[in-house]
Amino acid sequence: MMDFSEIFVGGQWRAGGGGQADSINPADGSLVARHGVASVADVAEAVEAGQRAVADPEWRTMLPHVRARLLHRIGDAIEAQAEHIAALQTADTGKTLTETRALALSAAGTFRYTAAALETLDDALTTPRGPYLTMSVHEPIGIVGAITPWNSPIASDAQKVAPALAAGNAVLLKPAEWTSLVSLKFARIVEEAGLPRGLLSVLPGPGATVGDAIVRHPGVGKISFTGGTVTGKRIAAIAGGKLMPVSLELGGKSPTIVLPDADIDHAIAGILFGIFSSTGQSCIAGSRLFVHRSIYPDFMARLVAATQALRVGRGTDGSTQVGPLVAFAHRDKVAAHVEAAKAAGATLLCGGQAPQGEGYDKGAFYLPTILADVDHGAAICQEEVFGPVLVAIAFDDEEHLIAQANNSVYGLACGIWTRDFAKAYALARRIAAGTVWINTYKQFSISTPFGGVRESGLGREKGREGIRAYMQQKSLYWGLNDQPLPWATPKTAL
Ligand code: NAD
């Protein structure tokens, strides 16, 4: 097992000023590793090292195609170690190996895509309105704080670090408290791939101290945050005081809609994947299901049977579809949401408890759960559970559906199941969401922008424009006059 006792501050491995913390395997409660924790002083040192690194002419003047080569090397190194990263992430988060392998490979793909995109980013000659030439160019911001959640660590790290480095910045990465191991491993990979010292620091620690210090530090020029809406708003308020740009990828309570003409087999498979993969711990989980009343009883009977057939178990078991939740405390929070919904009158169609029997007793497991017969204003329809809990609602007509689907503070994603593409298009355009999947769900491409509306976020990540989000634009005017500017020139009498 790798040694995680040291953290990565400005290119140096050393003990963090915040002591040590334990990473616990949620499949059985065992200790995965102790790891170092950063302090506020470590943050300050990481910023100083980052400032030196971005000012170094080697990095400052490095041409995009050379920086791209470095990003390719990081991508290759992640892929070469994908199995190790996946095993580590499964131990740390409980996610299945199938999921963590896919996340590691997607992180490698993110670095490669970003490298390719970087080589094609153009500055522009803009249209002049006088005897001058105008250019619009883009420059790095300087120091970027990347703050990530625990649900998909290596993929969220890559999604922020790759474009921030591509844009020429230094990055302070703060992983979530429950999942710091993968980010420390990521730092080793990046270092070995040859990133100049000081351009990446990995600072595990509590959000309230280490995360807050990164956000508040005057030397940090941008925060890219993925996490809960409450935290995101707090960060945005501090950023407002500094007039600092922020990208916020926040929570969701995404609707999935089944119209009467849908292909039912496809819809059921998509809904199961949308809510129960990653044990529901996904910002884009399709957690509110709307089914047309004419097909509701039969559809729900099939969905419940398919849900009960899902295999719950350890992430290391190849046949597992639903692993444990990330932590015991989080499992208890998910269970409390379900109990509160039942107390408020919801009908439990399946799940609603931890699985019983050997292999389950020591882990943070919870059965895939479906609730029904709730008013759409109920807490279970409005609050993000971030666990394997689906709430089902019948709808009568399109207006009724849209009113309910859009009755949420969130606006992250939406799924629509129908064979009628014109209807799907019209619906997709009326739902408040950053991403709409039609006859599919939870598919992701690094080339397609991602983000939310309303309280699901601010700004977009991914896509070619994703690199621009870590740059600042500058305009250059080049005078072409063959005479001095006329204002200062004495006028000759007429
Ligand atoms: P969280 O907001 O509690 O923590 C996210 C990160 O922010 C962690 O690294 C945490 O340490 C840090 N943090 C906490 N308080 C902070 C503060 N005051 N200042 C600076 N940093 C602070 O969220 P979580 O529980 O780790 O993650 C789950 C949430 O993330 C869910 O709401 C989920 O929907 C959301 N999420 C969103 C996306 C997306 O792309 N939209 C993706 C994954 C998760």
Coordinates of C-alpha atoms and ligand atoms in Angstrom, one line a residue:
M1 CA 0.0 0.0 0.0
M2 CA 1.3 3.5 -0.9
D3 CA 2.2 5.8 1.9
F4 CA -0.3 8.7 2.1
S5 CA 1.1 10.3 5.2
E6 CA 2.6 13.2 3.2
I7 CA 0.7 15.9 1.3
F8 CA 1.9 17.8 -1.8
V9 CA 2.6 21.4 -1.1
G10 CA 4.1 23.5 -3.9
G11 CA 5.9 20.6 -5.4
Q12 CA 7.2 19.2 -2.1
W13 CA 6.0 16.0 -0.3
R14 CA 5.9 16.6 3.4
A15 CA 3.7 16.2 6.5
G16 CA 0.8 18.5 6.5
G17 CA 0.3 21.1 9.3
G18 CA -3.2 19.7 9.9
G19 CA -2.1 16.3 11.2
Q20 CA -3.5 13.1 10.0
A21 CA -7.0 11.6 9.1
D22 CA -8.3 8.1 8.5
S23 CA -9.8 6.9 5.3
I24 CA -12.4 4.2 6.1
N25 CA -13.6 1.5 3.6
P26 CA -17.4 1.8 3.7
A27 CA -17.8 -1.8 2.6
D28 CA -16.6 -3.2 5.9
G29 CA -15.5 -0.3 8.2
S30 CA -11.8 -1.2 7.9
L31 CA -9.0 1.4 7.7
V32 CA -7.8 1.9 4.1
A33 CA -5.0 4.3 5.1
R34 CA -4.1 7.3 7.3
H35 CA -3.3 10.4 5.3
G36 CA -1.8 13.8 5.8
V37 CA -4.0 16.9 6.3
A38 CA -3.1 20.4 5.3
S39 CA -3.3 23.6 7.4
V40 CA -4.1 27.2 6.6
A41 CA -0.3 27.8 6.6
D42 CA 0.2 25.1 4.0
V43 CA -2.4 26.9 1.8
A44 CA -0.4 30.1 2.0
E45 CA 2.8 28.3 1.1
A46 CA 1.1 26.5 -1.8
V47 CA -0.1 29.9 -3.1
E48 CA 3.5 31.4 -2.9
A49 CA 5.0 28.3 -4.7
G50 CA 2.3 28.6 -7.3
Q51 CA 3.0 32.3 -7.9
R52 CA 6.7 31.5 -8.4
A53 CA 5.8 28.7 -10.8
V54 CA 3.5 30.7 -13.0
A55 CA 6.0 33.5 -13.2
D56 CA 8.8 31.2 -14.2
P57 CA 9.6 31.9 -17.9
E58 CA 9.8 28.2 -18.6
W59 CA 6.1 27.8 -17.9
R60 CA 5.0 31.4 -18.7
T61 CA 6.3 31.2 -22.3
M62 CA 5.7 27.5 -22.8
L63 CA 3.9 27.2 -26.2
P64 CA 0.5 25.5 -26.2
H65 CA 1.7 22.5 -28.2
V66 CA 4.4 21.9 -25.6
R67 CA 2.0 22.2 -22.7
A68 CA -0.3 19.8 -24.6
R69 CA 2.5 17.2 -24.7
L70 CA 2.7 17.4 -20.9
L71 CA -1.0 16.9 -20.6
H72 CA -0.8 13.9 -22.9
R73 CA 1.9 12.4 -20.7
I74 CA -0.3 12.9 -17.6
G75 CA -3.2 11.2 -19.5
D76 CA -1.0 8.3 -20.5
A77 CA 0.3 7.9 -16.9
I78 CA -3.3 7.9 -15.5
E79 CA -4.3 5.2 -18.0
A80 CA -1.2 3.1 -17.2
Q81 CA -2.2 3.2 -13.5
A82 CA -5.9 3.0 -14.0
E83 CA -6.3 -0.4 -12.3
H84 CA -4.4 0.8 -9.2
I85 CA -6.4 4.1 -9.1
A86 CA -9.7 2.1 -9.5
A87 CA -8.9 -0.3 -6.7
L88 CA -7.9 2.6 -4.4
Q89 CA -11.0 4.6 -5.2
T90 CA -13.2 1.5 -4.7
A91 CA -11.6 1.0 -1.2
D92 CA -12.0 4.7 -0.4
T93 CA -15.6 5.3 -1.7
G94 CA -17.2 1.8 -1.9
K95 CA -18.0 2.4 -5.6
T96 CA -17.9 -0.7 -7.8
L97 CA -14.7 -1.5 -9.7
T98 CA -16.6 -1.2 -13.0
E99 CA -17.5 2.4 -12.1
T100 CA -14.1 3.4 -10.7
R101 CA -12.3 1.9 -13.8
A102 CA -14.5 4.0 -16.0
L103 CA -13.8 7.1 -13.9
A104 CA -10.0 6.6 -14.1
L105 CA -10.1 6.1 -17.9
S106 CA -12.4 9.1 -18.2
A107 CA -9.8 11.2 -16.3
A108 CA -7.1 10.0 -18.8
G109 CA -9.4 11.0 -21.6
T110 CA -10.0 14.4 -20.1
F111 CA -6.3 15.1 -20.1
R112 CA -6.0 14.0 -23.7
Y113 CA -9.0 15.9 -24.9
T114 CA -7.9 19.0 -23.2
A115 CA -4.4 18.6 -24.7
A116 CA -6.0 18.4 -28.2
A117 CA -8.3 21.3 -27.6
L118 CA -5.5 23.4 -26.3
E119 CA -3.6 23.0 -29.6
T120 CA -6.6 24.3 -31.5
L121 CA -7.6 27.3 -29.4
D122 CA -7.2 30.5 -31.5
D123 CA -6.9 34.0 -30.4
A124 CA -8.7 36.4 -32.7
L125 CA -8.2 39.4 -34.9
T126 CA -11.3 41.5 -34.4
T127 CA -12.9 43.9 -36.8
P128 CA -11.4 47.4 -36.4
R129 CA -13.3 50.7 -36.6
G130 CA -10.3 52.9 -37.3
P131 CA -6.8 52.9 -38.5
Y132 CA -5.6 50.1 -36.1
L133 CA -5.5 46.4 -35.8
T134 CA -7.3 44.7 -32.9
M135 CA -6.5 41.4 -31.3
S136 CA -8.3 39.5 -28.6
V137 CA -5.9 37.3 -26.7
H138 CA -6.3 35.1 -23.6
E139 CA -4.0 34.7 -20.6
P140 CA -3.9 32.6 -17.5
I141 CA -5.6 33.8 -14.3
G142 CA -2.7 32.8 -12.1
I143 CA -3.7 30.6 -9.1
V144 CA -6.8 28.5 -9.4
G145 CA -8.4 26.7 -6.4
A146 CA -10.1 23.4 -7.4
I147 CA -12.4 22.1 -4.7
T148 CA -13.9 18.6 -5.3
P149 CA -16.6 16.4 -3.8
W150 CA -16.2 12.7 -2.8
N151 CA -18.5 11.0 -5.3
S152 CA -16.1 10.7 -8.3
P153 CA -12.7 11.9 -7.1
I154 CA -10.3 11.2 -10.0
A155 CA -12.8 12.3 -12.7
S156 CA -13.7 15.6 -10.9
D157 CA -10.0 16.3 -10.2
A158 CA -9.1 15.8 -13.9
Q159 CA -12.1 17.9 -15.0
K160 CA -10.7 20.9 -13.2
V161 CA -6.9 20.4 -13.1
A162 CA -6.5 19.6 -16.9
P163 CA -8.1 22.8 -18.2
A164 CA -6.6 24.9 -15.5
L165 CA -3.1 23.7 -16.3
A166 CA -3.8 23.9 -20.0
A167 CA -4.7 27.6 -19.6
G168 CA -1.3 28.1 -17.9
N169 CA -2.3 28.4 -14.3
A170 CA -1.1 26.8 -11.1
V171 CA -3.7 24.8 -9.2
L172 CA -4.4 24.2 -5.5
L173 CA -6.5 21.0 -5.4
K174 CA -8.6 20.4 -2.3
P175 CA -10.2 16.9 -2.3
A176 CA -13.2 16.0 -0.1
E177 CA -12.5 14.8 3.4
W178 CA -13.7 11.3 2.8
T179 CA -11.8 10.7 -0.4
S180 CA -8.3 12.3 -0.3
L181 CA -6.3 9.2 -1.2
V182 CA -7.0 9.2 -4.9
S183 CA -6.1 12.9 -5.2
L184 CA -2.8 12.3 -3.4
K185 CA -2.1 9.4 -5.8
F186 CA -3.0 11.8 -8.7
A187 CA -0.4 14.2 -7.4
R188 CA 2.3 11.5 -7.6
I189 CA 1.3 10.7 -11.2
V190 CA 1.4 14.4 -12.3
E191 CA 4.7 14.9 -10.6
E192 CA 6.2 11.8 -12.3
A193 CA 4.8 13.0 -15.7
G194 CA 7.1 16.0 -15.3
L195 CA 4.8 18.9 -14.4
P196 CA 7.2 21.8 -13.2
R197 CA 7.3 22.2 -9.4
G198 CA 4.7 24.4 -7.7
L199 CA 2.1 24.2 -10.4
L200 CA 0.1 21.6 -8.5
S201 CA -0.5 21.3 -4.8
V202 CA -2.9 18.7 -3.3
L203 CA -4.2 19.9 0.1
P204 CA -6.5 17.4 1.9
G205 CA -8.4 18.8 4.8
P206 CA -11.7 20.1 6.2
G207 CA -13.7 22.4 3.9
A208 CA -14.3 24.9 6.7
T209 CA -10.6 25.5 7.3
V210 CA -8.5 24.4 4.3
G211 CA -11.2 25.0 1.6
D212 CA -12.2 28.3 3.1
A213 CA -8.5 29.5 3.3
I214 CA -8.1 28.7 -0.4
V215 CA -11.3 30.6 -1.3
R216 CA -10.3 33.6 0.8
H217 CA -6.6 33.9 -0.1
P218 CA -6.0 37.1 -2.0
G219 CA -3.5 35.3 -4.3
V220 CA -6.2 32.9 -5.5
G221 CA -7.8 34.3 -8.7
K222 CA -10.5 31.7 -9.5
I223 CA -12.4 28.9 -7.7
S224 CA -13.7 25.9 -9.6
F225 CA -16.0 24.1 -7.1
T226 CA -18.1 21.0 -7.3
G227 CA -20.2 20.1 -4.3
G228 CA -23.3 21.0 -2.4
T229 CA -25.5 24.0 -3.1
V230 CA -25.1 25.4 0.5
T231 CA -21.3 25.3 0.2
G232 CA -21.4 26.7 -3.3
K233 CA -23.4 29.7 -2.2
R234 CA -21.0 30.4 0.7
I235 CA -18.1 30.3 -1.7
A236 CA -19.9 32.5 -4.2
A237 CA -20.5 35.1 -1.5
I238 CA -16.8 35.3 -0.6
A239 CA -15.9 35.4 -4.3
G240 CA -18.3 38.3 -4.7
G241 CA -16.4 40.2 -2.1
K242 CA -13.1 39.6 -4.0
L243 CA -14.7 40.0 -7.4
M244 CA -13.2 36.6 -8.2
P245 CA -14.8 34.4 -10.9
V246 CA -16.2 31.1 -9.8
S247 CA -17.5 28.0 -11.6
L248 CA -20.0 26.1 -9.4
E249 CA -21.2 22.6 -10.2
L250 CA -23.8 22.0 -7.5
G251 CA -26.7 19.7 -6.5
G252 CA -29.7 18.4 -8.3
K253 CA -33.1 16.7 -8.1
S254 CA -33.4 15.7 -11.7
P255 CA -36.7 14.7 -13.3
T256 CA -37.0 11.6 -15.6
I257 CA -40.1 11.6 -17.7
V258 CA -41.8 8.6 -19.3
L259 CA -44.4 9.3 -22.0
P260 CA -47.0 6.7 -22.9
D261 CA -45.3 5.8 -26.2
A262 CA -41.9 5.1 -24.7
D263 CA -39.9 1.9 -25.3
I264 CA -40.6 0.5 -21.8
D265 CA -37.5 -1.8 -21.7
H266 CA -35.2 1.0 -22.6
A267 CA -36.9 3.3 -20.1
I268 CA -36.6 0.9 -17.2
A269 CA -33.0 0.1 -17.9
G270 CA -32.2 3.9 -18.2
I271 CA -34.1 4.8 -15.0
L272 CA -32.4 2.1 -13.0
F273 CA -29.0 3.3 -14.2
G274 CA -29.9 6.9 -13.8
I275 CA -30.8 6.6 -10.1
F276 CA -29.2 3.5 -8.7
S277 CA -25.7 3.4 -10.3
S278 CA -23.1 4.9 -8.0
T279 CA -25.6 4.0 -5.3
G280 CA -27.5 7.2 -6.2
Q281 CA -24.5 9.3 -5.1
S282 CA -24.5 11.4 -8.3
C283 CA -25.4 15.0 -8.8
I284 CA -27.2 14.1 -12.0
A285 CA -29.1 11.1 -10.5
G286 CA -32.6 10.9 -12.0
S287 CA -34.3 11.0 -8.6
R288 CA -37.8 12.2 -9.5
L289 CA -39.7 9.9 -11.8
F290 CA -42.8 11.2 -13.7
V291 CA -44.8 8.5 -15.5
H292 CA -47.9 9.2 -17.6
R293 CA -51.0 8.0 -15.6
S294 CA -52.2 5.8 -18.4
I295 CA -49.2 3.4 -18.0
Y296 CA -48.3 4.2 -14.4
P297 CA -49.5 0.9 -12.7
D298 CA -47.9 -1.5 -15.1
F299 CA -44.8 0.5 -15.5
M300 CA -44.3 0.8 -11.7
A301 CA -44.9 -2.9 -11.2
R302 CA -42.1 -3.7 -13.7
L303 CA -39.8 -1.0 -12.3
V304 CA -40.1 -2.3 -8.7
A305 CA -39.5 -5.9 -9.8
A306 CA -36.3 -4.8 -11.7
T307 CA -35.2 -2.7 -8.7
Q308 CA -35.6 -5.6 -6.3
A309 CA -33.4 -7.8 -8.7
L310 CA -30.4 -5.4 -8.5
R311 CA -27.4 -7.0 -6.9
V312 CA -26.2 -5.1 -3.8
G313 CA -22.8 -5.9 -2.5
R314 CA -19.1 -5.0 -2.2
G315 CA -17.7 -2.9 -5.0
T316 CA -14.9 -5.4 -5.5
D317 CA -17.4 -8.2 -6.4
G318 CA -17.7 -8.3 -10.2
S319 CA -21.4 -9.0 -10.1
T320 CA -22.3 -6.0 -7.8
Q321 CA -24.5 -3.3 -9.3
V322 CA -25.1 -1.2 -6.1
G323 CA -22.2 -0.8 -3.7
P324 CA -22.3 0.6 -0.2
L325 CA -22.7 4.4 0.4
V326 CA -19.5 6.4 0.8
A327 CA -19.7 6.5 4.7
F328 CA -21.8 5.3 7.6
A329 CA -22.9 8.8 8.5
H330 CA -24.1 9.4 4.9
R331 CA -26.0 6.1 4.9
D332 CA -27.8 7.2 8.1
K333 CA -28.7 10.5 6.4
V334 CA -30.2 8.7 3.4
A335 CA -32.2 6.4 5.7
A336 CA -33.4 9.5 7.7
H337 CA -34.8 11.0 4.4
V338 CA -36.7 7.8 3.7
E339 CA -38.1 7.6 7.2
A340 CA -39.2 11.2 7.1
A341 CA -41.0 10.7 3.8
K342 CA -42.8 7.6 5.2
A343 CA -43.8 9.6 8.2
A344 CA -45.2 12.3 5.9
G345 CA -47.4 9.7 4.2
A346 CA -45.3 8.3 1.3
T347 CA -45.8 4.7 0.3
L348 CA -42.7 2.5 0.3
L349 CA -42.7 0.4 -2.9
C350 CA -39.4 -1.3 -2.2
G351 CA -36.1 -1.0 -0.2
G352 CA -36.3 1.4 2.6
Q353 CA -33.8 -0.4 4.8
A354 CA -30.2 -1.8 4.9
P355 CA -29.9 -5.3 3.3
Q356 CA -29.8 -8.1 5.9
G357 CA -27.3 -11.0 6.1
E358 CA -23.7 -11.8 6.1
G359 CA -21.5 -9.5 4.2
Y360 CA -23.8 -6.6 4.8
D361 CA -23.6 -6.2 8.6
K362 CA -20.3 -4.3 8.6
G363 CA -20.8 -2.1 5.6
A364 CA -22.7 1.2 4.9
F365 CA -25.2 -0.6 2.6
Y366 CA -28.8 0.5 1.8
L367 CA -31.3 -1.1 -0.5
P368 CA -32.4 0.6 -3.7
T369 CA -35.6 2.3 -2.6
I370 CA -38.7 3.6 -4.4
L371 CA -41.3 5.8 -2.8
A372 CA -44.7 6.9 -4.2
D373 CA -48.0 8.6 -3.4
V374 CA -46.4 11.9 -2.4
D375 CA -47.4 15.5 -3.1
H376 CA -44.9 17.1 -5.3
G377 CA -44.3 19.8 -2.7
A378 CA -43.2 17.2 -0.1
A379 CA -39.6 17.3 1.1
I380 CA -38.7 14.0 -0.6
C381 CA -39.6 15.6 -3.9
Q382 CA -37.7 18.8 -3.2
E383 CA -34.5 17.8 -1.3
E384 CA -31.5 16.1 -2.8
V385 CA -31.0 12.8 -1.0
F386 CA -27.8 11.8 -2.8
G387 CA -28.5 8.1 -2.3
P388 CA -30.4 5.2 -4.0
V389 CA -33.8 6.7 -3.4
L390 CA -36.4 7.3 -6.3
V391 CA -39.7 9.1 -5.8
A392 CA -42.4 8.3 -8.4
I393 CA -45.2 10.5 -9.5
A394 CA -48.0 10.0 -12.1
F395 CA -48.9 12.9 -14.4
D396 CA -51.9 13.6 -16.5
D397 CA -50.9 16.1 -19.3
E398 CA -48.0 18.0 -20.5
E399 CA -48.7 21.3 -18.7
H400 CA -49.2 19.4 -15.4
L401 CA -45.9 17.6 -16.0
I402 CA -43.9 20.7 -16.9
A403 CA -45.2 22.6 -13.9
Q404 CA -44.2 19.8 -11.5
A405 CA -40.8 19.0 -13.2
N406 CA -39.8 22.6 -13.1
N407 CA -41.1 23.0 -9.5
S408 CA -37.6 22.7 -8.0
V409 CA -34.8 25.0 -6.8
Y410 CA -32.5 22.8 -8.9
G411 CA -31.9 22.6 -12.6
L412 CA -29.1 20.2 -13.4
A413 CA -30.4 17.4 -15.6
C414 CA -33.5 15.7 -17.1
G415 CA -34.4 12.4 -18.9
I416 CA -37.2 12.0 -21.4
W417 CA -38.4 8.6 -22.7
T418 CA -40.5 8.7 -25.8
R419 CA -40.6 7.6 -29.5
D420 CA -41.9 11.0 -30.5
F421 CA -38.9 13.2 -31.2
A422 CA -40.9 16.3 -31.9
K423 CA -42.5 16.0 -28.5
A424 CA -39.2 15.2 -26.8
Y425 CA -37.6 18.3 -28.4
A426 CA -40.5 20.6 -27.3
L427 CA -40.3 19.2 -23.7
A428 CA -36.5 19.4 -23.6
R429 CA -36.6 23.1 -24.4
R430 CA -39.2 23.8 -21.6
I431 CA -37.5 21.9 -18.8
A432 CA -35.1 24.0 -16.6
A433 CA -31.9 21.9 -16.8
G434 CA -28.3 22.2 -18.0
T435 CA -28.4 18.7 -19.7
V436 CA -31.4 16.8 -21.1
W437 CA -31.0 13.1 -22.1
I438 CA -33.5 11.8 -24.6
N439 CA -33.9 8.0 -24.6
T440 CA -30.7 7.7 -22.7
Y441 CA -29.4 8.8 -19.3
K442 CA -26.1 9.7 -17.5
Q443 CA -24.0 9.6 -20.7
F444 CA -21.1 11.9 -20.6
S445 CA -18.7 13.4 -23.1
I446 CA -15.8 15.6 -22.2
S447 CA -16.4 17.5 -25.5
T448 CA -19.9 18.6 -24.4
P449 CA -20.4 21.5 -22.0
F450 CA -21.8 20.5 -18.5
G451 CA -23.4 22.6 -15.8
G452 CA -26.6 23.6 -14.1
V453 CA -29.2 26.4 -14.0
R454 CA -30.9 27.8 -10.9
E455 CA -29.3 26.5 -7.7
S456 CA -27.5 23.7 -9.6
G457 CA -24.7 25.9 -10.6
L458 CA -23.0 28.7 -12.4
G459 CA -20.8 28.4 -15.5
R460 CA -20.0 25.4 -17.6
E461 CA -17.2 22.9 -17.5
K462 CA -15.9 20.7 -20.4
G463 CA -15.9 21.3 -24.1
R464 CA -13.3 23.5 -25.9
E465 CA -14.7 26.5 -24.1
G466 CA -13.8 24.7 -20.8
I467 CA -10.2 25.9 -21.1
R468 CA -11.3 29.5 -21.6
A469 CA -13.0 29.4 -18.2
Y470 CA -9.6 29.4 -16.7
M471 CA -8.3 32.3 -18.7
Q472 CA -8.8 36.1 -18.8
Q473 CA -9.3 37.9 -22.0
K474 CA -7.2 40.9 -23.1
S475 CA -7.6 43.3 -26.0
L476 CA -4.6 44.6 -28.0
Y477 CA -4.9 47.7 -30.3
W478 CA -2.1 48.2 -32.8
G479 CA -2.1 51.7 -34.4
L480 CA -1.5 51.8 -38.1
N481 CA -1.7 55.6 -38.6
D482 CA 0.8 57.3 -40.8
Q483 CA -0.1 60.6 -39.1
P484 CA -0.2 61.4 -35.3
L485 CA -3.6 61.1 -33.7
P486 CA -5.6 64.1 -34.9
W487 CA -6.9 65.4 -31.4
A488 CA -3.4 66.6 -30.3
T489 CA -2.6 68.1 -33.7
P490 CA -3.2 71.9 -34.0
K491 CA -6.0 72.7 -36.4
T492 CA -5.0 74.9 -39.4
A493 CA -7.3 77.9 -39.9
L494 CA -9.8 77.4 -42.6
Ligands
NAD1 P1 -19.8 19.6 0.0 O1 -20.3 20.8 -0.5 O2 -20.0 19.2 1.4 O3 -18.2 19.4 -0.2 C1 -17.6 19.6 -1.4 C2 -16.2 20.1 -1.2 O4 -16.2 21.4 -0.7 C3 -15.4 19.2 -0.3 O5 -14.0 19.2 -0.7 C4 -15.5 20.0 1.0 O6 -14.4 19.8 1.9 C5 -15.4 21.5 0.5 N1 -16.0 22.5 1.4 C6 -16.9 22.3 2.4 N2 -17.1 23.5 3.0 C7 -16.3 24.4 2.4 C8 -16.1 25.8 2.7 N3 -16.8 26.5 3.6 N4 -15.2 26.4 1.9 C9 -14.5 25.8 0.9 N5 -14.7 24.4 0.7 C10 -15.6 23.8 1.4 O7 -20.4 18.4 -0.9 P2 -20.1 16.9 -0.8 O8 -21.0 16.3 0.3 O9 -18.7 16.5 -0.8 O10 -20.6 16.4 -2.2 C11 -22.0 16.2 -2.5 C12 -22.6 17.3 -3.2 O11 -21.9 17.6 -4.4 C13 -24.0 17.0 -3.7 O12 -24.9 18.1 -3.4 C14 -23.9 16.8 -5.2 O13 -25.0 17.1 -5.9 C15 -22.8 17.8 -5.5 N6 -22.1 17.4 -6.7 C16 -22.3 18.1 -7.9 C17 -21.8 17.7 -9.1 C18 -22.0 18.6 -10.3 O14 -21.2 18.4 -11.2 N7 -23.0 19.4 -10.4 C19 -21.0 16.6 -9.1 C20 -20.8 15.9 -8.0 C21 -21.4 16.2 -6.8

